[in-house]
XYZ file of C-alpha atoms in Angstrom:
745
model
C 37.669 29.304 18.074
C 36.678 32.035 15.714
C 34.577 31.543 12.313
C 34.526 34.211 9.766
C 31.092 34.909 8.260
C 29.599 34.426 5.050
C 29.044 37.694 3.742
C 31.323 40.479 4.647
C 29.604 43.975 4.783
C 32.042 45.376 2.219
C 29.944 48.364 0.805
C 31.861 51.689 0.349
C 31.807 53.758 3.880
C 29.795 51.233 5.652
C 30.284 51.106 9.412
C 28.689 48.090 10.674
C 27.061 47.809 14.146
C 28.096 45.133 16.427
C 25.724 42.888 18.373
C 26.803 39.956 20.539
C 24.752 37.185 22.175
C 24.073 33.392 22.335
C 22.010 31.885 19.417
C 19.203 30.663 21.391
C 16.709 29.500 18.482
C 16.665 29.206 14.786
C 13.038 30.082 13.663
C 13.379 29.424 9.942
C 16.435 28.395 7.894
C 16.414 28.132 4.135
C 18.939 25.300 3.396
C 19.585 26.341 -0.064
C 20.801 29.952 0.665
C 21.538 29.897 4.189
C 18.991 32.684 5.015
C 17.898 32.279 8.616
C 15.741 34.154 11.229
C 16.952 33.489 14.500
C 16.597 34.705 18.223
C 19.713 35.558 20.421
C 20.279 36.252 23.978
C 22.068 39.338 24.480
C 22.569 38.898 28.262
C 20.468 42.074 29.330
C 18.505 40.104 31.571
C 14.809 39.979 31.715
C 14.692 37.057 29.121
C 14.952 39.577 26.306
C 15.607 37.885 22.846
C 16.252 39.973 19.802
C 15.520 38.691 16.438
C 18.471 38.424 14.091
C 18.291 37.945 10.107
C 20.629 37.090 7.642
C 23.258 34.499 6.744
C 24.076 32.677 9.707
C 25.190 29.758 7.738
C 26.982 27.098 10.089
C 26.033 28.694 13.260
C 24.774 26.506 15.930
C 22.269 26.997 18.612
C 24.114 27.750 22.030
C 26.936 29.292 20.352
C 27.919 32.738 21.107
C 28.147 34.918 18.207
C 29.758 38.301 17.535
C 27.611 39.616 14.594
C 28.344 42.549 12.355
C 25.497 44.289 10.382
C 22.741 47.069 10.687
C 19.702 47.465 12.478
C 16.295 47.920 10.933
C 12.615 47.589 11.537
C 9.939 44.894 10.084
C 6.447 46.200 9.520
C 5.150 42.926 11.063
C 8.148 41.593 13.479
C 9.369 45.033 14.803
C 12.908 45.783 15.505
C 15.415 43.243 14.212
C 19.390 43.139 13.374
C 20.297 42.160 9.830
C 23.560 40.259 10.141
C 26.248 40.815 7.032
C 29.173 38.883 8.962
C 29.654 36.986 11.981
C 32.216 35.340 14.008
C 31.841 32.338 16.594
C 33.420 32.563 20.047
C 33.434 29.365 22.523
C 31.509 30.434 25.550
C 33.221 31.187 28.741
C 30.784 30.769 31.367
C 29.509 27.779 32.966
C 25.836 28.348 31.770
C 27.185 29.530 28.361
C 29.035 26.289 28.001
C 26.221 24.094 29.320
C 23.890 25.595 26.767
C 26.433 25.268 24.055
C 27.252 21.302 24.729
C 23.462 20.673 25.447
C 22.244 22.164 21.769
C 22.899 18.947 20.029
C 26.288 20.380 18.279
C 28.167 17.001 19.472
C 26.880 13.698 18.752
C 26.592 11.812 22.082
C 25.994 15.098 24.360
C 22.335 16.017 24.933
C 21.189 18.527 27.451
C 21.246 16.144 30.567
C 24.944 14.750 29.628
C 26.102 18.156 29.076
C 24.838 19.168 32.453
C 26.858 16.156 34.196
C 30.027 17.171 32.243
C 29.950 20.504 33.035
C 29.200 20.132 36.451
C 32.310 17.993 36.831
C 34.742 20.014 34.752
C 33.251 23.817 34.902
C 34.688 26.174 33.168
C 37.566 23.950 31.764
C 35.091 21.644 30.132
C 35.887 22.628 26.614
C 39.389 22.561 26.953
C 39.224 19.229 28.430
C 37.143 17.763 25.373
C 39.727 19.456 23.101
C 43.045 18.456 24.909
C 42.166 15.276 26.996
C 39.071 13.748 26.008
C 39.916 10.581 27.454
C 39.062 12.379 30.961
C 35.459 12.562 30.099
C 35.142 8.925 31.781
C 35.572 10.830 35.152
C 31.833 12.089 34.627
C 29.379 9.947 36.496
C 27.786 7.684 33.785
C 29.883 8.215 30.857
C 31.778 5.013 29.843
C 34.818 4.538 27.534
C 32.396 3.807 24.406
C 30.498 7.187 24.819
C 33.646 9.121 25.444
C 35.223 8.024 22.549
C 32.085 8.880 20.364
C 32.249 12.418 21.872
C 35.966 12.797 21.268
C 35.309 11.924 17.399
C 32.316 13.916 17.103
C 34.275 17.098 18.494
C 37.069 16.289 16.022
C 34.711 15.848 13.020
C 32.908 19.065 13.948
C 35.941 21.158 13.809
C 36.928 19.424 10.505
C 33.347 20.584 9.103
C 33.569 24.072 10.495
C 36.951 24.454 8.406
C 34.953 23.274 5.083
C 32.009 25.429 5.935
C 34.393 28.275 6.484
C 35.801 27.866 2.722
C 31.970 27.395 1.433
C 30.302 30.134 3.555
C 31.755 32.680 0.682
C 29.720 30.779 -1.932
C 26.528 30.696 -0.057
C 26.532 26.670 0.520
C 24.041 25.433 3.121
C 25.263 23.743 6.266
C 23.468 20.392 5.671
C 25.530 20.354 2.006
C 28.519 21.432 3.683
C 28.170 18.404 5.965
C 27.542 16.143 2.970
C 30.520 17.510 0.965
C 32.732 16.459 4.218
C 31.006 13.015 4.626
C 31.953 12.380 0.904
C 35.309 13.856 0.623
C 36.758 14.025 3.919
C 39.992 16.056 4.243
C 40.011 16.397 0.246
C 36.815 18.462 0.565
C 38.421 21.701 0.208
C 40.572 20.498 -2.964
C 37.417 18.812 -4.508
C 35.486 21.857 -4.336
C 38.248 24.327 -5.348
C 39.635 22.258 -8.320
C 36.676 20.182 -9.633
C 33.415 21.727 -8.329
C 31.127 19.923 -11.059
C 32.111 16.798 -9.439
C 29.867 17.883 -6.584
C 26.705 17.589 -8.857
C 27.276 14.053 -9.530
C 28.727 12.904 -6.377
C 26.614 14.518 -3.678
C 22.904 13.982 -3.247
C 21.222 17.649 -2.934
C 23.829 19.536 -5.111
C 22.453 19.885 -8.559
C 24.353 21.686 -11.452
C 22.953 25.192 -10.246
C 24.783 25.174 -6.610
C 27.856 23.535 -8.358
C 27.963 26.280 -10.987
C 27.646 28.956 -7.999
C 30.543 27.237 -6.374
C 32.618 27.169 -9.623
C 32.003 30.746 -10.277
C 33.380 31.867 -6.853
C 36.337 29.705 -7.219
C 37.325 31.041 -10.819
C 35.909 28.513 -13.356
C 35.611 30.468 -16.613
C 31.891 30.790 -17.828
C 32.646 29.147 -21.090
C 34.813 26.218 -19.677
C 34.050 22.819 -21.618
C 34.006 21.219 -18.265
C 31.129 23.566 -17.136
C 29.065 23.005 -20.300
C 29.520 19.241 -20.147
C 28.235 19.528 -16.647
C 25.362 21.557 -17.911
C 24.350 19.291 -20.753
C 24.572 16.412 -18.195
C 22.328 18.274 -15.740
C 19.664 19.032 -18.612
C 19.567 15.231 -19.017
C 18.975 14.431 -15.473
C 16.470 16.987 -15.097
C 14.555 15.469 -18.015
C 14.930 12.074 -16.396
C 13.388 13.618 -13.297
C 10.371 14.645 -15.437
C 9.992 11.073 -16.728
C 11.929 11.069 -19.674
C 14.445 8.480 -20.827
C 16.229 10.636 -23.337
C 15.681 14.253 -25.117
C 15.695 14.807 -28.773
C 19.245 16.416 -29.680
C 17.818 19.654 -30.802
C 15.725 20.172 -27.496
C 18.780 19.119 -25.444
C 21.030 21.749 -27.207
C 18.211 24.510 -27.102
C 17.761 23.864 -23.235
C 21.453 23.843 -22.372
C 21.994 27.081 -24.502
C 19.429 28.707 -22.500
C 20.602 27.203 -19.165
C 24.306 28.207 -19.476
C 23.946 31.185 -21.394
C 26.763 30.133 -23.872
C 26.941 29.960 -27.706
C 25.342 27.271 -29.484
C 28.548 25.923 -31.042
C 30.145 25.491 -27.853
C 27.298 23.351 -26.675
C 27.381 21.373 -29.841
C 31.012 20.685 -29.689
C 30.751 19.798 -26.129
C 28.068 17.530 -26.720
C 30.332 15.530 -29.458
C 32.570 15.013 -27.175
C 30.394 13.585 -24.223
C 29.048 11.340 -27.182
C 32.400 10.136 -27.987
C 33.195 9.362 -24.435
C 31.716 5.731 -23.427
C 30.834 6.976 -19.956
C 29.348 10.302 -21.317
C 26.063 10.076 -23.363
C 24.642 8.019 -26.211
C 23.185 9.416 -29.247
C 20.896 7.404 -31.486
C 18.249 7.466 -33.964
C 14.823 6.540 -32.764
C 11.076 6.873 -34.339
C 9.703 10.318 -33.652
C 6.148 10.509 -31.922
C 3.488 8.553 -33.206
C 5.710 6.893 -35.620
C 6.632 10.164 -37.017
C 10.222 11.389 -38.602
C 13.076 9.853 -36.780
C 14.780 11.855 -33.876
C 18.275 11.729 -32.448
C 17.772 10.839 -29.139
C 20.420 11.780 -26.398
C 20.730 9.389 -23.320
C 22.734 9.595 -20.176
C 24.409 6.134 -20.329
C 22.357 4.208 -17.308
C 18.938 4.893 -19.243
C 20.231 3.697 -22.572
C 21.635 0.601 -21.356
C 18.465 -0.150 -19.279
C 16.264 0.228 -22.168
C 18.329 -1.849 -24.291
C 18.813 -4.318 -21.608
C 14.876 -4.702 -20.755
C 13.767 -4.725 -24.353
C 16.223 -7.618 -24.854
C 15.302 -9.545 -21.683
C 11.415 -9.115 -22.197
C 12.048 -10.678 -25.599
C 14.377 -13.365 -24.602
C 11.856 -14.741 -21.722
C 8.878 -14.530 -24.422
C 11.047 -16.871 -26.612
C 12.346 -19.371 -23.829
C 12.077 -22.889 -25.167
C 11.633 -24.126 -21.594
C 8.658 -23.867 -19.132
C 8.819 -23.855 -15.225
C 4.977 -24.203 -15.183
C 4.379 -27.045 -18.088
C 1.419 -28.656 -16.590
C -0.586 -25.484 -17.940
C 0.154 -26.146 -21.628
C -2.268 -29.011 -21.744
C -4.732 -28.527 -18.801
C -8.208 -29.081 -19.011
C -9.338 -25.582 -18.317
C -12.983 -26.361 -17.535
C -12.065 -28.871 -15.070
C -9.526 -26.409 -13.474
C -11.942 -23.249 -13.516
C -14.754 -25.411 -12.126
C -12.392 -26.614 -9.472
C -11.297 -22.958 -8.714
C -14.826 -21.824 -8.695
C -15.652 -24.268 -5.854
C -12.864 -23.110 -3.832
C -13.421 -19.532 -4.120
C -17.211 -19.738 -4.026
C -17.000 -17.392 -7.235
C -17.027 -18.011 -10.839
C -14.832 -15.902 -13.176
C -16.131 -13.764 -15.862
C -15.042 -14.489 -19.200
C -12.313 -11.843 -19.667
C -10.925 -12.775 -16.148
C -10.918 -16.337 -17.194
C -8.853 -15.228 -20.200
C -6.308 -13.455 -17.847
C -6.122 -16.636 -15.786
C -5.016 -18.858 -18.900
C -2.690 -15.984 -20.455
C -0.887 -15.643 -17.257
C -0.176 -19.404 -16.561
C 0.700 -20.145 -20.298
C 2.724 -17.061 -21.230
C 6.154 -16.265 -19.863
C 5.418 -12.554 -19.960
C 1.687 -10.974 -19.422
C 0.202 -7.809 -18.530
C -3.024 -7.678 -16.419
C -4.676 -4.010 -16.582
C -7.966 -2.330 -15.981
C -9.588 0.052 -13.689
C -10.825 -0.097 -9.965
C -13.867 -2.415 -9.556
C -13.107 -4.633 -12.539
C -11.770 -7.589 -10.572
C -7.824 -7.367 -11.093
C -7.065 -8.266 -7.229
C -9.621 -11.349 -7.612
C -8.167 -12.469 -10.860
C -4.628 -12.186 -9.369
C -5.867 -14.455 -6.612
C -7.453 -17.025 -8.747
C -4.056 -17.166 -10.827
C -1.951 -17.530 -7.487
C -4.451 -20.296 -6.315
C -4.130 -22.383 -9.503
C -0.406 -22.190 -9.699
C 0.145 -23.040 -6.126
C -2.354 -25.986 -6.613
C 0.171 -27.236 -9.252
C 2.953 -26.997 -6.804
C 4.539 -24.086 -8.610
C 6.778 -21.511 -6.531
C 5.062 -18.151 -6.484
C 6.725 -15.046 -5.531
C 4.687 -11.636 -5.127
C 5.918 -8.109 -5.114
C 4.951 -4.579 -5.476
C 6.928 -1.128 -5.782
C 5.684 -0.082 -2.364
C 5.234 -1.411 1.247
C 1.725 -0.592 1.386
C 0.814 -2.081 -2.030
C 2.921 -5.354 -0.827
C 0.927 -5.605 2.210
C -2.314 -5.553 0.173
C -1.145 -8.070 -2.300
C -0.410 -10.425 0.763
C -3.557 -9.878 2.564
C -5.438 -10.333 -0.867
C -3.565 -13.840 -1.725
C -2.768 -15.173 1.928
C 0.865 -15.670 0.604
C 4.054 -13.359 1.564
C 4.545 -10.308 -0.468
C 7.647 -8.118 -0.717
C 8.808 -4.834 -2.052
C 10.453 -5.219 -5.571
C 13.446 -3.678 -3.857
C 13.466 -6.403 -1.256
C 12.683 -8.965 -3.380
C 16.015 -8.230 -5.197
C 17.856 -7.586 -2.457
C 19.438 -4.509 -3.466
C 22.670 -3.648 -2.094
C 24.419 -0.350 -1.418
C 25.018 1.307 -4.779
C 21.808 -0.102 -6.153
C 23.022 -3.542 -7.551
C 20.650 -6.285 -6.920
C 21.994 -9.650 -5.530
C 19.696 -11.541 -7.839
C 20.002 -10.961 -11.623
C 20.789 -12.991 -14.998
C 23.308 -14.802 -13.628
C 21.521 -15.465 -10.336
C 17.976 -15.602 -11.157
C 15.213 -15.734 -8.511
C 14.136 -19.343 -7.665
C 10.555 -18.792 -8.894
C 7.952 -20.310 -11.415
C 5.750 -17.505 -11.488
C 6.443 -13.712 -10.388
C 3.417 -11.499 -9.931
C 4.163 -7.655 -9.540
C 1.054 -5.657 -8.615
C 1.182 -1.873 -9.034
C 3.188 -2.070 -12.177
C 2.352 1.310 -13.516
C 4.837 2.580 -10.809
C 7.892 0.592 -12.175
C 10.088 3.007 -13.700
C 12.873 1.850 -16.473
C 15.707 1.472 -14.036
C 13.656 -0.765 -11.725
C 11.938 -2.749 -14.300
C 15.237 -3.350 -15.810
C 16.621 -4.862 -12.490
C 13.610 -6.951 -12.176
C 13.300 -8.476 -15.417
C 16.815 -9.489 -15.463
C 16.223 -11.448 -12.226
C 13.447 -13.650 -13.710
C 14.767 -17.067 -14.715
C 14.461 -18.626 -18.089
C 11.184 -20.461 -18.168
C 9.589 -18.758 -15.458
C 6.330 -16.724 -15.930
C 6.179 -12.876 -15.182
C 2.582 -11.291 -14.736
C 2.564 -7.434 -14.465
C -0.654 -6.078 -13.039
C -1.409 -2.381 -13.004
C -3.712 0.476 -14.068
C -2.588 1.915 -17.481
C -4.456 4.903 -17.065
C -3.013 6.183 -13.944
C 0.074 8.436 -13.585
C 3.057 6.923 -14.844
C 5.917 5.863 -12.707
C 7.676 8.915 -10.646
C 11.094 7.910 -12.256
C 11.817 7.932 -15.929
C 9.894 5.590 -18.235
C 6.491 4.527 -19.054
C 7.175 0.950 -18.888
C 3.529 -0.349 -18.491
C 2.366 1.484 -21.515
C 5.105 0.616 -23.619
C 4.607 -2.969 -22.830
C 1.086 -2.706 -23.763
C 1.829 -0.723 -27.118
C -0.293 -1.743 -29.867
C 1.482 -4.363 -32.102
C 3.892 -5.302 -29.617
C 5.009 -8.778 -28.443
C 3.642 -8.829 -24.830
C 0.140 -10.358 -24.505
C -2.313 -8.788 -22.444
C -5.909 -8.653 -21.041
C -7.735 -5.685 -20.134
C -10.544 -5.864 -17.573
C -13.432 -3.518 -18.477
C -16.646 -4.885 -16.779
C -17.323 -3.213 -13.279
C -18.713 -5.664 -10.880
C -22.147 -5.246 -9.357
C -20.636 -4.696 -5.698
C -18.164 -2.345 -7.162
C -20.939 -0.148 -8.932
C -22.340 0.571 -5.707
C -19.397 2.418 -4.748
C -19.323 6.354 -5.458
C -15.231 5.947 -5.332
C -15.318 3.316 -8.124
C -18.153 4.765 -10.164
C -16.573 8.277 -10.080
C -13.095 6.963 -10.766
C -14.468 5.420 -14.210
C -16.370 8.646 -14.948
C -13.492 10.905 -14.575
C -11.400 8.571 -16.870
C -14.046 8.514 -19.346
C -13.927 12.496 -19.228
C -17.264 12.928 -17.494
C -17.602 14.948 -14.061
C -17.853 12.992 -10.977
C -21.247 12.971 -8.986
C -20.931 14.692 -5.863
C -24.247 14.741 -4.385
C -26.331 11.734 -2.762
C -23.505 9.585 -2.256
C -22.178 8.196 1.286
C -18.584 8.051 -0.037
C -17.943 10.655 -2.042
C -18.197 14.476 -1.414
C -17.196 17.820 -2.636
C -16.961 20.876 -0.476
C -16.867 24.045 -2.270
C -14.158 26.716 -1.406
C -13.306 29.227 -4.248
C -10.273 30.534 -2.815
C -7.000 28.531 -2.770
C -6.119 29.663 0.706
C -9.756 28.719 1.945
C -9.463 25.365 0.152
C -6.258 24.657 1.976
C -7.554 25.661 5.448
C -10.943 23.563 5.114
C -8.700 20.523 3.681
C -6.946 20.571 6.672
C -10.256 20.830 8.911
C -11.692 17.924 6.886
C -8.826 15.479 7.303
C -7.981 16.442 10.870
C -11.437 16.938 12.314
C -14.615 16.276 10.358
C -13.559 12.957 8.977
C -12.375 11.510 12.363
C -15.619 12.719 14.191
C -17.989 11.563 11.360
C -16.459 8.079 10.468
C -14.587 7.270 13.391
C -11.094 6.988 11.336
C -7.936 7.804 12.614
C -6.519 11.317 11.361
C -2.884 9.963 11.153
C -3.382 6.300 10.133
C -6.579 6.260 7.821
C -6.535 9.721 6.131
C -4.621 10.891 3.507
C -4.465 14.419 1.865
C -3.421 14.112 -1.549
C -2.400 17.623 -3.390
C -1.734 17.969 -6.975
C 1.491 19.811 -6.338
C 3.979 20.550 -3.393
C 4.044 24.493 -3.557
C 1.216 26.984 -2.842
C -1.524 27.513 -0.131
C -3.126 24.393 -0.917
C -0.088 22.627 -1.812
C 1.436 19.376 0.272
C 4.081 21.577 1.578
C 1.727 24.220 3.442
C -0.821 21.445 4.471
C 1.801 19.611 6.046
C 2.756 22.233 8.499
C -1.076 23.043 9.118
C -1.966 19.352 9.391
C 1.149 18.659 11.932
C -0.107 21.638 14.078
C -3.532 19.907 13.969
C -2.503 16.236 14.572
C 0.758 16.320 16.198
C 1.026 19.481 17.914
C 4.085 20.630 20.100
C 3.725 19.646 23.534
C 6.455 20.138 26.593
C 6.609 16.335 26.889
C 7.007 15.491 23.228
C 10.728 15.424 21.980
C 11.342 17.357 18.565
C 13.954 18.487 16.544
C 13.913 21.376 14.355
C 15.673 21.046 11.120
C 15.966 23.929 8.478
C 12.364 25.293 8.185
C 10.740 21.880 9.550
C 10.113 20.483 12.986
C 9.929 16.530 13.555
C 8.332 15.094 16.577
C 7.646 11.876 17.803
C 4.463 10.491 16.097
C 4.844 12.525 12.854
C 4.154 10.768 9.633
C 7.188 11.174 7.304
C 8.162 10.114 4.007
C 11.510 9.150 2.335
C 12.424 11.744 -0.345
C 15.491 9.867 -2.072
C 16.404 6.359 -2.971
C 19.307 5.551 -0.280
C 20.799 2.127 -0.716
C 22.846 2.178 2.365
C 19.799 2.539 4.856
C 17.710 -0.150 6.440
C 18.316 -4.084 5.333
C 17.924 -3.416 1.618
C 17.738 0.262 1.298
C 15.048 2.990 1.758
C 13.334 4.461 -1.199
C 11.658 7.422 -2.452
C 7.959 7.339 -1.163
C 8.430 4.992 1.460
C 6.115 6.026 4.495
C 6.572 5.798 8.203
C 6.244 7.377 11.498
C 8.597 8.840 13.874
C 9.025 6.487 16.907
C 11.620 7.871 18.881
C 13.797 11.155 18.937
C 17.264 11.227 21.048
C 18.934 14.566 21.508
C 22.001 12.779 23.049
C 22.362 10.354 20.168
C 21.124 13.119 17.554
C 19.177 10.304 16.065
C 15.554 9.795 15.395
C 13.990 6.473 14.216
C 11.045 5.857 11.828
C 8.931 2.496 11.689
C 8.263 2.200 7.827
C 5.044 0.898 6.348
C 7.083 -2.218 5.868
C 7.591 -2.641 9.593
C 11.173 -1.825 9.527
C 12.681 0.417 12.105
C 15.387 2.796 10.312
C 17.591 5.130 12.048
C 18.305 8.920 10.958
C 21.167 11.009 12.399
C 20.119 14.587 12.721
C 22.208 15.713 9.679
C 20.382 13.051 7.390
C 16.914 14.799 8.354
C 16.782 16.343 4.703
C 16.019 12.895 3.586
C 12.656 13.389 5.303
C 9.581 15.370 4.567
C 6.208 15.069 6.609
C 3.673 13.151 4.809
C 0.324 14.245 6.754
C -0.227 15.514 2.891
C 1.813 14.309 -0.129
C 1.406 15.201 -3.970
C -0.533 12.606 -5.837
C 2.646 11.809 -7.588
C 4.051 10.360 -4.401
C 0.870 8.456 -3.509
C 0.994 5.901 -6.209
C 0.921 2.283 -5.355
C -0.741 3.235 -1.770
C -4.272 2.918 -0.812
C -5.972 4.748 2.302
C -9.350 4.287 3.807
C -10.283 7.797 3.322
C -8.473 10.587 0.764
C -8.934 14.626 0.960
C -8.050 16.153 -2.486
C -7.635 19.896 -2.883
C -8.587 20.790 -6.347
C -7.963 24.449 -6.793
C -7.366 27.072 -9.499
C -3.900 27.575 -7.819
C -2.625 24.427 -9.268
C -4.202 25.193 -12.789
C -1.333 23.735 -14.786
C -1.219 20.537 -12.900
C -4.931 19.640 -13.185
C -5.201 16.791 -15.612
C -7.773 13.733 -15.710
C -5.074 10.854 -14.967
C -3.975 13.049 -11.970
C -7.452 13.323 -10.444
C -8.119 9.692 -11.477
C -5.011 8.323 -9.613
C -6.043 10.310 -6.576
C -9.298 9.236 -6.575
C -8.311 5.473 -7.089
C -6.082 5.767 -3.983
C -8.864 5.895 -1.682
C -10.474 2.349 -0.501
C -13.520 3.865 1.233
C -14.157 7.459 0.943
C -13.104 10.639 -1.102
C -13.553 14.092 -0.160
C -12.778 16.650 -2.877
C -12.342 20.495 -1.739
C -12.053 23.272 -4.093
C -13.974 24.836 -6.915
C -16.204 23.523 -9.514
C -14.380 25.311 -12.280
C -11.078 23.516 -11.155
C -12.698 20.013 -10.936
C -14.134 20.655 -14.298
C -10.665 21.442 -15.706
C -9.141 18.442 -14.214
C -11.644 16.269 -15.876
C -11.560 17.816 -19.124
C -7.644 18.152 -19.494
C -6.000 15.064 -21.094
C -2.051 14.848 -19.962
C -0.162 16.631 -22.529
C 2.159 14.398 -24.605
C 3.868 11.066 -23.970
C 7.353 10.667 -22.225
C 10.170 10.410 -24.267
C 11.021 6.490 -24.726
C 11.729 4.036 -27.221
C 11.148 0.936 -25.086
C 8.049 0.316 -27.504
C 10.315 0.652 -30.590
C 12.972 -1.640 -29.213
C 10.235 -4.518 -28.278
C 8.913 -4.356 -31.494
């Protein structure tokens, strides 16, 4: 079997050198462009491995490669071979076949099973798998089930290779080629050749830019209307990733002209065609910022529908004639609150009493306030009174950690919003307006995390007459997904009643974490000396701050406070990139907390290595995984890893074991360090926050405030006083583009 390579050496007069060897190890692989650094065994003995670099797209460890390219020298790494073109050839020796099969290339065959198969069939092994896979049952320990699995995996691998042959010319990565094949099967090449822009909509991990590169390679014209419409959708999709529900038409046109490098008139014409298509986009006049001149908003259809639906459903619940908790409409509040104080041993402050009354008498209400102001105890009080009147109470939060905290607080079961709604493959909920939740009171904590799409699903599932209480801190960062739902519900003059708790309780005032969170929120610098739970370690240079943050998280905090580095300490970075960004810090923290060991299973995927014991996070919503989907931001620990089954298992923070095939590992990232955005809804015993000038554009007050409020007991800032001052002074620039507050009014 021979596979042509990704990039032929076609320079005039170029005579490539040829190198043959077995691919032993992939040191680095860029999943986006296929650039790879690898080590090959040329068979010269003495265990000598040579470094090769270049596009080795689709090549697997254990394969025999015939590479064309040129020799060169790297100032740091020495002599290496740059690959311009390669073919793979099936190995012919027993040793080569054993290495090839044991590399994890074929699902169901790991190193031990490869050894057994090759011991039995010798040099005929690959021919047997290709021609007579049923004979594998002859191998001791291989039953019909695994034999069938190996045969099917071999066939799929061949088919994927054919797709890769076609895709290599346009620089599509191995993992994306696999995903294209899984989506379209035998139609893959036809779709890629004839409808490349479908890929951006259908295949996770392929955005417009990748689809556009493929389209150019297969000859789609630069000014094709299909290309322009795909570019417009991409620009809108990018804006939703940044939190906007729509873009003003003028900005969308300008962004698209810049992206596509085409005439503005063509963009305007294509936008009009998309607006005329009911599944295209929606154009609508909405009020401008701060009640200014109206703007023409352009929405992707799902976001427009969700905004209309959410506003309509909130108004419908508020206006409901029926009440599923009628006992509270004429209750003797002095008596009820007295009973509550005797039961809990604590008397509520006046604003807390107001919140309790509001939640139990209003169909929709919002409770907001900062740390230490008694939100949690108020929620517990509301739940106690509702249950005393035999009300059916349902508790939920956007993340597993927040749901666990809510359950501990109230002594009642709590779940994630996704699990409460029983989301199904495709994202539809089992509960909706036609089949509402059987609950009299629904309490949702950490409601600042609710994005437009999830909030719409949730509110649709609230029965008429039921009460919905949303609890959250509106001063934290808004949701990762599009919208500012909590802020829009709290808009001045809006129909949703609310209470904001402002009094910091005495016990909370003794906490440096709580005190400094409020100082930051008020634009005052945090106190960083003389406290037992809030520290600043000064490091002026970004690289130095990154190294120090790792040392603090992995060694100093565990040694000083007796906390577990993996379970109890979380590094929260303002951004992903850079020497003190979450990406770099994850690599350093993994080395410190879960280093490589001979007895510790691991799997290299692209530039990452996954090991048993790794702390990981899901990076996309996947409705097909787990009992009710696994969602962006879900955190867990790798508990097992099997080379034979090509699968690792993650125990999530919702105590669910979720398996991942090796070709799905791009859905996971390490979570020793996460961005502050990704930490929303979670709480940790200790947090370490690098605050450096390298993240200058991200240093904003609500970002730092959100990070500090993630800590239950300890905050360590690492960085420069100048960067800290910038973060405290800088108020987040501009609101997101939403019209929910307008639709509610």
